[in-house]
CSV table of C-alpha atoms (C1' of nucleotides) in Angstrom, one decimal:
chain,number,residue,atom,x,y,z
A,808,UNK,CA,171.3,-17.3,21.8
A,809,UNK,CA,170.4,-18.4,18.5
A,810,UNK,CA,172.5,-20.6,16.1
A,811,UNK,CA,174.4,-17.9,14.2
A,812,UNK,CA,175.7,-16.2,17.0
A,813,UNK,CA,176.4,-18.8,18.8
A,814,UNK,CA,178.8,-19.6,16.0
A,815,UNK,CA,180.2,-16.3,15.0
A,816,UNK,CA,181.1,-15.9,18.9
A,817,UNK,CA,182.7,-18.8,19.3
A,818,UNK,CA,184.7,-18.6,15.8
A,819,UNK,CA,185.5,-15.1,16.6
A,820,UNK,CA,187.2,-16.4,20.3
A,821,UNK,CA,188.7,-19.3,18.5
A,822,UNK,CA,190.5,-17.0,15.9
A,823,UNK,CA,191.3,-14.4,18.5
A,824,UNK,CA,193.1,-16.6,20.6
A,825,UNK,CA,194.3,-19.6,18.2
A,826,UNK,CA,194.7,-17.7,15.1
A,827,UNK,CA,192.8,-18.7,11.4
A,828,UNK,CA,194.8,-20.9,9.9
A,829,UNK,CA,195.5,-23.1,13.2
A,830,UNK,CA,191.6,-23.4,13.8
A,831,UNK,CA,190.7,-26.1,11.9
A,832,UNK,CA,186.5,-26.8,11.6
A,833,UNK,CA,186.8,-30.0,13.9
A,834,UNK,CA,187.2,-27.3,16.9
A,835,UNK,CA,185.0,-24.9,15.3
A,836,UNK,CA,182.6,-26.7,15.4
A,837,UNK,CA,183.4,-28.3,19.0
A,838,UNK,CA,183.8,-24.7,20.4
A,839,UNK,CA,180.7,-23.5,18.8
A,840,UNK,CA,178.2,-26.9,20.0
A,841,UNK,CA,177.2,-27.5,16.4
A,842,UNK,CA,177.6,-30.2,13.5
A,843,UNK,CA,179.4,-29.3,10.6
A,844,UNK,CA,176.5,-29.6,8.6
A,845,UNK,CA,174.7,-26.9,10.3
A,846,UNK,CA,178.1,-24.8,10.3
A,847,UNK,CA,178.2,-25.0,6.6
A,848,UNK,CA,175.0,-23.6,5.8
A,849,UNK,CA,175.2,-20.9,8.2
A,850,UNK,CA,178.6,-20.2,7.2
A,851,UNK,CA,179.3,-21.3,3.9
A,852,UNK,CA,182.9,-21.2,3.8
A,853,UNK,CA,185.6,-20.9,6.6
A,854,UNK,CA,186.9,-17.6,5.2
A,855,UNK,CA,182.8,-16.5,4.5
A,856,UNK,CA,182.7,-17.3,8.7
A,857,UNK,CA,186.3,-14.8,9.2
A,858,UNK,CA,184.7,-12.2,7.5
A,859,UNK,CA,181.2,-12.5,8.9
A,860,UNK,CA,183.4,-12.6,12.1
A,861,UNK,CA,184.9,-9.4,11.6
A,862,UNK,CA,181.9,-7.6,10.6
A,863,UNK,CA,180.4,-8.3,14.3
A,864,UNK,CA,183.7,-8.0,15.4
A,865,UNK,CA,183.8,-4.1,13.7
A,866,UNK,CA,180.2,-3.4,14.6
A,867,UNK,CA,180.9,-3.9,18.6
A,868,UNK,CA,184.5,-2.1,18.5
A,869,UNK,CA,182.8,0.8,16.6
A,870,UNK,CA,180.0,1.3,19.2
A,871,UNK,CA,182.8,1.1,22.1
A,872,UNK,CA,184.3,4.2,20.2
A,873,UNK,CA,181.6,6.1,19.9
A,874,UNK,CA,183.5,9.2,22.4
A,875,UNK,CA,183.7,13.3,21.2
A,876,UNK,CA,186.8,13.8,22.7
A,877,UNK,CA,190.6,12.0,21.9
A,878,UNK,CA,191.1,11.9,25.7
A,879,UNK,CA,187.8,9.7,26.2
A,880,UNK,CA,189.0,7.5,23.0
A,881,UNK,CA,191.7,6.1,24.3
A,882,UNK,CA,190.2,5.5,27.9
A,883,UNK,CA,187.5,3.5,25.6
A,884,UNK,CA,190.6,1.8,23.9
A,885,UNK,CA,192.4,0.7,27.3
A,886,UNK,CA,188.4,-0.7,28.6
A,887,UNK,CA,188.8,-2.5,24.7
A,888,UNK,CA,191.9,-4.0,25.9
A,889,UNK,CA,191.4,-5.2,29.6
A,890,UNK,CA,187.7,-6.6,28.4
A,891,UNK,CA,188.8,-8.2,24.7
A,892,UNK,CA,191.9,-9.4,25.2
A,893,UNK,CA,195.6,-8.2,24.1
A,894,UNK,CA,196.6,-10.3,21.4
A,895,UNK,CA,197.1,-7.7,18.9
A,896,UNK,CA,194.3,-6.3,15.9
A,897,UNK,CA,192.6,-9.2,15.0
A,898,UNK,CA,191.9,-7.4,11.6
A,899,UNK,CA,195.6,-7.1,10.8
A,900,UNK,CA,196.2,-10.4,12.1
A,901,UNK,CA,193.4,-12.0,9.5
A,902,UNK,CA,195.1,-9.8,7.1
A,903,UNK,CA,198.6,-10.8,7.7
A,904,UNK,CA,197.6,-14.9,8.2
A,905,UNK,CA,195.8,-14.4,4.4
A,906,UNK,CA,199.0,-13.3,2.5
A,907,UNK,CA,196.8,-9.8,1.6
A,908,UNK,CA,195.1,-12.5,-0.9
A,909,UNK,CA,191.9,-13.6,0.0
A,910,UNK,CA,190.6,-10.2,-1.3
A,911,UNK,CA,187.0,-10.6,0.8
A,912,UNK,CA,188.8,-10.9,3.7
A,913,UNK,CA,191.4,-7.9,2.7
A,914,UNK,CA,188.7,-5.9,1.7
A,915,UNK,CA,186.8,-6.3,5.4
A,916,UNK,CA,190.0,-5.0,6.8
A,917,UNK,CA,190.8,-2.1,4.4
A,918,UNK,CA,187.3,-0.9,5.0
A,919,UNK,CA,187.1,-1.1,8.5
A,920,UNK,CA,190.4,0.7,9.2
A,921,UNK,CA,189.4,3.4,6.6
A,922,UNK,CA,185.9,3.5,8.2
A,923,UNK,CA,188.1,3.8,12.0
A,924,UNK,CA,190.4,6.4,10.2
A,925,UNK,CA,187.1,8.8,9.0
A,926,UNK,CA,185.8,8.4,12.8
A,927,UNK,CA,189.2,9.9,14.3
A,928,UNK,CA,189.3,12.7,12.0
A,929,UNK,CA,185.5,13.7,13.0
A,930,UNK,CA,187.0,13.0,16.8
A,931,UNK,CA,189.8,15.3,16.2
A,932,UNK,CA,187.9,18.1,13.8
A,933,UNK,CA,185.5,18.1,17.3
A,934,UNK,CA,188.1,19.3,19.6
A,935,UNK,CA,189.8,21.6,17.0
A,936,UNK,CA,187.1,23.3,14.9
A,937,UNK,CA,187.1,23.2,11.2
A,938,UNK,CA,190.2,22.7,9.1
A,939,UNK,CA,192.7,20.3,8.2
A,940,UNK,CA,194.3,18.7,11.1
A,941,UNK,CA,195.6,15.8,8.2
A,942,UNK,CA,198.9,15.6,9.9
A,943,UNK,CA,197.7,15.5,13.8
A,944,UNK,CA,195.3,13.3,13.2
A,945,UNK,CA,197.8,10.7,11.6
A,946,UNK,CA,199.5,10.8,14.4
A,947,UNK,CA,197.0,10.0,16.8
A,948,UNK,CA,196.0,6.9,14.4
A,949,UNK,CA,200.0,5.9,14.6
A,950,UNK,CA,199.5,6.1,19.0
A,951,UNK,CA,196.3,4.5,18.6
A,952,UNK,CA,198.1,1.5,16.7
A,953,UNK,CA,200.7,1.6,18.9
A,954,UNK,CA,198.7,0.8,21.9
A,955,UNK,CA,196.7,-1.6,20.9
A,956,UNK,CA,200.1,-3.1,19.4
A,957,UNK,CA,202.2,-2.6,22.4
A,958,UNK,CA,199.7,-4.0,25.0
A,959,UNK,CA,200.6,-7.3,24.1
A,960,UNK,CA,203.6,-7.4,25.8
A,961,UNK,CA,203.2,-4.2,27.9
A,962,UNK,CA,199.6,-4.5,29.1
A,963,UNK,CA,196.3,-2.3,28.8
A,964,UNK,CA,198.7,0.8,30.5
A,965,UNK,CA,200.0,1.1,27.4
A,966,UNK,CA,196.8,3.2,26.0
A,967,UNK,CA,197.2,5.2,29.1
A,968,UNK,CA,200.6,6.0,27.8
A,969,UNK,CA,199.0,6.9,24.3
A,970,UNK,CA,196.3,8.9,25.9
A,971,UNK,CA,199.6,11.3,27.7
A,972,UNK,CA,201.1,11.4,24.4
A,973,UNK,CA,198.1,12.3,22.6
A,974,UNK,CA,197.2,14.9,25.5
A,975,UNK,CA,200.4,16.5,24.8
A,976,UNK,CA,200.1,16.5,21.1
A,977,UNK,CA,196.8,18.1,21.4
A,978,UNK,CA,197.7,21.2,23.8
A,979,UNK,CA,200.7,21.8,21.1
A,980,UNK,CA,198.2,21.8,18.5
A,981,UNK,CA,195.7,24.3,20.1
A,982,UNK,CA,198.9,26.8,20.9
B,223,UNK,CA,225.3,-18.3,0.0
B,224,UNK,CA,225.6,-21.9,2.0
B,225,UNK,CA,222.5,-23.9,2.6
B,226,UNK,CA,221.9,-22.3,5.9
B,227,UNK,CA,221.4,-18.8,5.3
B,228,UNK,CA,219.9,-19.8,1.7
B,229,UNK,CA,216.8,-21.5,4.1
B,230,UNK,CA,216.8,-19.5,6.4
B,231,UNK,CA,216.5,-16.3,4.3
B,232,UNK,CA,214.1,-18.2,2.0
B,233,UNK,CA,212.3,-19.4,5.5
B,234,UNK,CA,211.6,-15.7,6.4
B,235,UNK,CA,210.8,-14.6,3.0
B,236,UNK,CA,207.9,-17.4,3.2
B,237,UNK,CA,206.5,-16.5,6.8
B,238,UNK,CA,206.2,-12.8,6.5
B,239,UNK,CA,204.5,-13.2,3.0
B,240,UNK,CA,202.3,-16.0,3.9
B,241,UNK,CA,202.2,-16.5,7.4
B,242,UNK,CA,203.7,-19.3,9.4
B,243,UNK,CA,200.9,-21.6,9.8
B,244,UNK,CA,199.9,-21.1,6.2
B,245,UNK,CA,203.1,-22.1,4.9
B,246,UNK,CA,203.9,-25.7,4.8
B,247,UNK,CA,207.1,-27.4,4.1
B,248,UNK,CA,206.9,-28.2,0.5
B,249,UNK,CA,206.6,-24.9,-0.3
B,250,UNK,CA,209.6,-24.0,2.1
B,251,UNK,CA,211.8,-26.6,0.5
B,252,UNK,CA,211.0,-25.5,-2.9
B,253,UNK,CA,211.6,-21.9,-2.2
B,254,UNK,CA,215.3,-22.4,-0.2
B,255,UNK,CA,216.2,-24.7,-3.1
B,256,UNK,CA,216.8,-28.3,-1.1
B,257,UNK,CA,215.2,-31.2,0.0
B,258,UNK,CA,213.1,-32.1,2.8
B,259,UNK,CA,215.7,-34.4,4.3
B,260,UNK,CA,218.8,-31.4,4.2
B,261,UNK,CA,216.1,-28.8,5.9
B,262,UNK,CA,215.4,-31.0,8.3
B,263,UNK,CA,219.2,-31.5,9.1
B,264,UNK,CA,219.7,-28.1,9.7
B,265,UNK,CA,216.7,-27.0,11.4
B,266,UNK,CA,215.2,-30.1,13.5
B,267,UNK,CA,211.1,-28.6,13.1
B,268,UNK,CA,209.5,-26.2,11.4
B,269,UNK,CA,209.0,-24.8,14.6
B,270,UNK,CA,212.5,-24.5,15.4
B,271,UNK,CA,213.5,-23.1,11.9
B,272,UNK,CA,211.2,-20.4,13.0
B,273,UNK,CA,213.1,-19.5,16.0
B,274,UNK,CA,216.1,-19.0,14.0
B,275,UNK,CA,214.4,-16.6,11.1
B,276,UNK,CA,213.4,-14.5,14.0
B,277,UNK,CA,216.3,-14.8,15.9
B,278,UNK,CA,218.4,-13.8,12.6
B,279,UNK,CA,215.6,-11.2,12.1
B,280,UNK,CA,216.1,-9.4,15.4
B,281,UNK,CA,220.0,-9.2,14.7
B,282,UNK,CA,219.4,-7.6,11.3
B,283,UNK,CA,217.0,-5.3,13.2
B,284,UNK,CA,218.6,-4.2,15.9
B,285,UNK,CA,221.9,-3.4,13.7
B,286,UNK,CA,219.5,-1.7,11.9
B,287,UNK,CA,218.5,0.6,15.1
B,288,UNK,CA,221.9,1.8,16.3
B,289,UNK,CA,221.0,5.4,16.7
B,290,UNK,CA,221.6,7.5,19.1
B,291,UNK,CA,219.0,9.7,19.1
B,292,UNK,CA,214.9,9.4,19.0
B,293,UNK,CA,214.8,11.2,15.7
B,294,UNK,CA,217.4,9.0,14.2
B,295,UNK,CA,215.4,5.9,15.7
B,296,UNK,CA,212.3,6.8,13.1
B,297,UNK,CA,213.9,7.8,10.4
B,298,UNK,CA,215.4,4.0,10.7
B,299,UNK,CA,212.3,2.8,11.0
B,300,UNK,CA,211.3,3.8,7.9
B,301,UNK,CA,214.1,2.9,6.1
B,302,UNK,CA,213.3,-0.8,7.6
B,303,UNK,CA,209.5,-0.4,6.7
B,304,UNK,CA,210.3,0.7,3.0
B,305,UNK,CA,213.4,-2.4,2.7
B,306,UNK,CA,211.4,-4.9,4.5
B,307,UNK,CA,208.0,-4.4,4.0
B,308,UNK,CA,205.0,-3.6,5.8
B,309,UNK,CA,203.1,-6.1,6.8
B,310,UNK,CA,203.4,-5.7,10.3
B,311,UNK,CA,205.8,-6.8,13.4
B,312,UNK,CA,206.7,-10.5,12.3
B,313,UNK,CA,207.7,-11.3,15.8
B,314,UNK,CA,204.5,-10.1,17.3
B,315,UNK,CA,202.2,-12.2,14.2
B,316,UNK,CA,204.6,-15.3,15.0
B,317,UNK,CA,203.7,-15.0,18.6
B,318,UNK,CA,199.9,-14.3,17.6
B,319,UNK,CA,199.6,-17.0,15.6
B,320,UNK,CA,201.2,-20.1,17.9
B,321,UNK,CA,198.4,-18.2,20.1
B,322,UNK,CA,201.2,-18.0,23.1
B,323,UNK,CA,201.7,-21.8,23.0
B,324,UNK,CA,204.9,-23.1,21.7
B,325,UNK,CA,207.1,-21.5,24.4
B,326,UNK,CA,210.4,-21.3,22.5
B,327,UNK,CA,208.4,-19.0,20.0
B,328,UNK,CA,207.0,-17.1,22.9
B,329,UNK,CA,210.6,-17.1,24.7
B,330,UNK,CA,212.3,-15.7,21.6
B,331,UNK,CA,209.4,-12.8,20.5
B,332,UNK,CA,209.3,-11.8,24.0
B,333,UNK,CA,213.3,-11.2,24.6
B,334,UNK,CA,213.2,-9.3,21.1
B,335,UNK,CA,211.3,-6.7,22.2
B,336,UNK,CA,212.2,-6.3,26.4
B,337,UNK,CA,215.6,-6.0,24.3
B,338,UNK,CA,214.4,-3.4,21.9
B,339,UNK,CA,212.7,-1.6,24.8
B,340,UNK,CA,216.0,-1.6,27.4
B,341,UNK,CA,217.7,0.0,23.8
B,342,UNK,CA,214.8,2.7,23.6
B,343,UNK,CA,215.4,3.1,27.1
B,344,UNK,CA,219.2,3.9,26.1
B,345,UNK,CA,218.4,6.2,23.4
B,346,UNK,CA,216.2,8.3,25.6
B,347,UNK,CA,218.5,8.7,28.2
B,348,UNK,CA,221.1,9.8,26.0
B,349,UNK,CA,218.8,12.8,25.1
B,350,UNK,CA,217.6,13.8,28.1
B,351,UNK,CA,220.5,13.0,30.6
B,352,UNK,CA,220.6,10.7,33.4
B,353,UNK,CA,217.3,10.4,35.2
B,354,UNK,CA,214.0,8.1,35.6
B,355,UNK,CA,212.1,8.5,31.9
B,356,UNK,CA,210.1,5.8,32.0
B,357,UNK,CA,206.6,7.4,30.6
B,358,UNK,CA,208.6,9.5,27.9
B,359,UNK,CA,209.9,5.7,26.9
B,360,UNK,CA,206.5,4.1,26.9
B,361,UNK,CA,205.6,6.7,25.2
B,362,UNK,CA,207.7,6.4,22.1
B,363,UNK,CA,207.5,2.4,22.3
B,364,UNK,CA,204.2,3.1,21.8
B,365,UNK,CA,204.9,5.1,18.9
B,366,UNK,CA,207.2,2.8,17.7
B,367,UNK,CA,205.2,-0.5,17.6
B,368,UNK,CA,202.4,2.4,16.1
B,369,UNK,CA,204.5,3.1,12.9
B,370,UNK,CA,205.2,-0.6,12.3
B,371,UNK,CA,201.5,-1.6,12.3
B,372,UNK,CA,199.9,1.8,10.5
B,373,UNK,CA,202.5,1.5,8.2
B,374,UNK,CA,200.3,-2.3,6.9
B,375,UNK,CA,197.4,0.5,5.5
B,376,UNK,CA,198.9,3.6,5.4
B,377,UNK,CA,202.4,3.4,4.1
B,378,UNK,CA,206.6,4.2,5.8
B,379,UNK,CA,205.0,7.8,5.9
B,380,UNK,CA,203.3,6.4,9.3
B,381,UNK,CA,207.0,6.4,10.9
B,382,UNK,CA,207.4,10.4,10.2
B,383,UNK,CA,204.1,10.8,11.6
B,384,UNK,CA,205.6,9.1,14.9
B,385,UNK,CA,209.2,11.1,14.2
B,386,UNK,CA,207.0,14.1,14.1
B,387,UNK,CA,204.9,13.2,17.0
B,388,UNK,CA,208.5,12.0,19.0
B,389,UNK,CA,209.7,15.1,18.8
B,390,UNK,CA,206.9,17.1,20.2
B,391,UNK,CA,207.1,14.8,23.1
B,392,UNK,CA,211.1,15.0,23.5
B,393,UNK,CA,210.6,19.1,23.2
B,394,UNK,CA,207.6,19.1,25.8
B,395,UNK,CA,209.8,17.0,28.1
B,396,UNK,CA,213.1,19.3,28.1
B,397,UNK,CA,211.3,22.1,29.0
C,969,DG,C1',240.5,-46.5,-1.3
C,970,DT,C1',237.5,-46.3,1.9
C,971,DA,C1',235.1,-43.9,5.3
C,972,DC,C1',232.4,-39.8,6.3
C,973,DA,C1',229.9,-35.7,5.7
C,974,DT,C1',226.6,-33.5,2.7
C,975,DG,C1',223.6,-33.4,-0.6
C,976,DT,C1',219.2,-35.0,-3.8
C,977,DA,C1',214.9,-37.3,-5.2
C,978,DA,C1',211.0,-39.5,-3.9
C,979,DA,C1',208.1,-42.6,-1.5
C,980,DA,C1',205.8,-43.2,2.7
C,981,DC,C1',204.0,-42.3,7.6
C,982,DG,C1',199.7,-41.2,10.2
C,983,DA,C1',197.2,-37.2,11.1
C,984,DT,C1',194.5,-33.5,9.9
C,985,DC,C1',192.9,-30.2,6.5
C,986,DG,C1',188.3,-27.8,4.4
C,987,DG,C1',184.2,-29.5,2.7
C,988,DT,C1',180.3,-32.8,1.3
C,989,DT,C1',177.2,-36.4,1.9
C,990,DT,C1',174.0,-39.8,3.7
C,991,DA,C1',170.7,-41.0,7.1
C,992,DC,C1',167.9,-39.7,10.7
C,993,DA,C1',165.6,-36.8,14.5
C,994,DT,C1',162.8,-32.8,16.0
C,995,DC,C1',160.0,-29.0,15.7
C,996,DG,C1',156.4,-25.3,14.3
C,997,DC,C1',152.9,-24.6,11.3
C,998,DA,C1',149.2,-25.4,7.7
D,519,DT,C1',148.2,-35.4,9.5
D,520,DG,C1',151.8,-34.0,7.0
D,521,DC,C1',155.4,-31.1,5.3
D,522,DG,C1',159.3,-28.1,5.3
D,523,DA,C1',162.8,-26.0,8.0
D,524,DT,C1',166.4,-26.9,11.2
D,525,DG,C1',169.1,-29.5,13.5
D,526,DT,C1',172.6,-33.9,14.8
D,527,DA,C1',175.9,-37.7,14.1
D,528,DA,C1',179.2,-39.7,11.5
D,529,DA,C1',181.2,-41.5,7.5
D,530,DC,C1',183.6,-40.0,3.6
D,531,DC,C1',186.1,-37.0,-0.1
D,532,DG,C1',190.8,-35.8,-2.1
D,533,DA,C1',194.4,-32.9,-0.6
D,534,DT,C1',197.8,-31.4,2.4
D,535,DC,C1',200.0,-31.4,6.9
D,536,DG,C1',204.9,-32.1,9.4
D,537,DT,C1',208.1,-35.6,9.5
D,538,DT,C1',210.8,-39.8,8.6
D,539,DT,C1',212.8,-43.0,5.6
D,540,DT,C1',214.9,-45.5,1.8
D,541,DA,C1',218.0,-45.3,-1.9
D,542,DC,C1',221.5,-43.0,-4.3
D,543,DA,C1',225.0,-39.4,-5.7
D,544,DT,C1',228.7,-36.5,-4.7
D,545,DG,C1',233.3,-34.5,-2.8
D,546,DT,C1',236.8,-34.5,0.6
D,547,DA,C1',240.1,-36.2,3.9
D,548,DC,C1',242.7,-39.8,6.3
DNA sequence: GTACATGTAAAACGATCGGTTTACATCGCA
DNA sequence: TGCGATGTAAACCGATCGTTTTACATGTAC
């Protein structure tokens, strides 16, 4: 595994489990087998490195949700949970831990939730042909929210409770 | 207002804007108005004054949900979304950011919500008569913890989205 | 009238913060 | 052979961290 990998794996476990701000660089740099130095020029800031972090972090979530049916999305979201960890969105976190300032950072977050948004209306358009399915598909972004929220404290089941929910949703919305 | 309540309203002003980690003491003296050596007095840590902005927090809250029905329940949460802000579950970002550690913090997020959960538990039964609901209340936890956390990018609407969603789910399951 | 509780202002504690710098090693490639 | 890119190790920068301390001002109650 090359250098810049190396690094944005280990910062992205580091945040993930530590939070941002607690991380300082010392362990950064201890986690990720690297000097400083060489941290610096790959990274060039500590909140460059977060938002480099979330753009591999996006990529990889993106390609696990890459389903044609709301019923396979959240089966994806509960094998997100049991392989990634439960310790909430790390996007909102990094939001939340920056105060909304930081605007790089805010605007990796923004983006990626919009981009997640436009993916579960094409999901939803999929299964219900053509037309506006505004309302539905807002509330399959609240259950989607929801369990990656609530497995925290109520483990990767919790999807499987949004994918019932979501079931029943759907068959009210094709009757 | 005595100095108590002044820091600890100031205290929780501070951490949900900024974060916990993020904000240090000056800047929690200077907001509640005292000095370093009064704070101290009252709160023993910083970790400490934290446990009492969230236990003060979930006592607000909770008088906030006394409902008596699911519907109710959403419409309250979006009254607390639109009074308090949206910047997500503060008990869930306080346990996310001590990353689990710091066991007081963990003790006191965790009770908040097996309490807010026994309370949805409550509410449900109250609808639907005496009898085992457990998915319907996973269900609408999950829709709960849903609104809070869409609400950060897509506004209090995200609660009638659950409200909406609640009641399809609540109808589905009298039938 | 003096003891006590409650407060302020500000200096100081050692540790750690994000970030830079200096000095030196190793490698592939011309 | 030599040069540039890439890396390490570690000292160093000023700032800030959470916390304690010293010194002093109140008001209130025995």
């Amino acid at each position: 595994m090359d250098t810049k990998s190396k690094l944005l794996s280990a910062a992205e476990q580091m945040f993930d489990r530590h939070g941002y701000t607690a991380t300082g660089m010392d362990r950064l740099t201890a986690a990720a087998g690297m000097s400083s130095r060489t941290l610096y020029k790959h990274a060039g800031s500590k909140a460059l490195l977060l938002t480099e972090v979330l753009a591999a972090r996006e990529k990889r979530f993106m390609a696990g949700m890459e389903v044609t049916s709301v019923d396979a999305l959240f089966v994806a979201v509960e094998t997100w949970l049991r392989e990634e960890g439960r310790r909430g969105c790390l996007f909102l976190r990094s939001l939340a831990e920056t105060g909304g300032d930081a605007p790089e950072i805010a605007g990796v977050v923004l983006a990626h939730k919009a981009a997640f948004r436009a993916r579960l209306g094409e999901i939803v358009a999929a299964e219900l042909g053509p037309g506006a399915h505004e309302a539905l598909t807002e509330q399959i972004l609240v259950l989607f929210e929801g369990a990656i929220h609530a497995a925290v404290y109520r483990g990767p089941q919790a999807a499987a409770s949004a994918r019932a929910a979501a079931a029943v949703l759907l068959r009210e919305a094709r009757a």
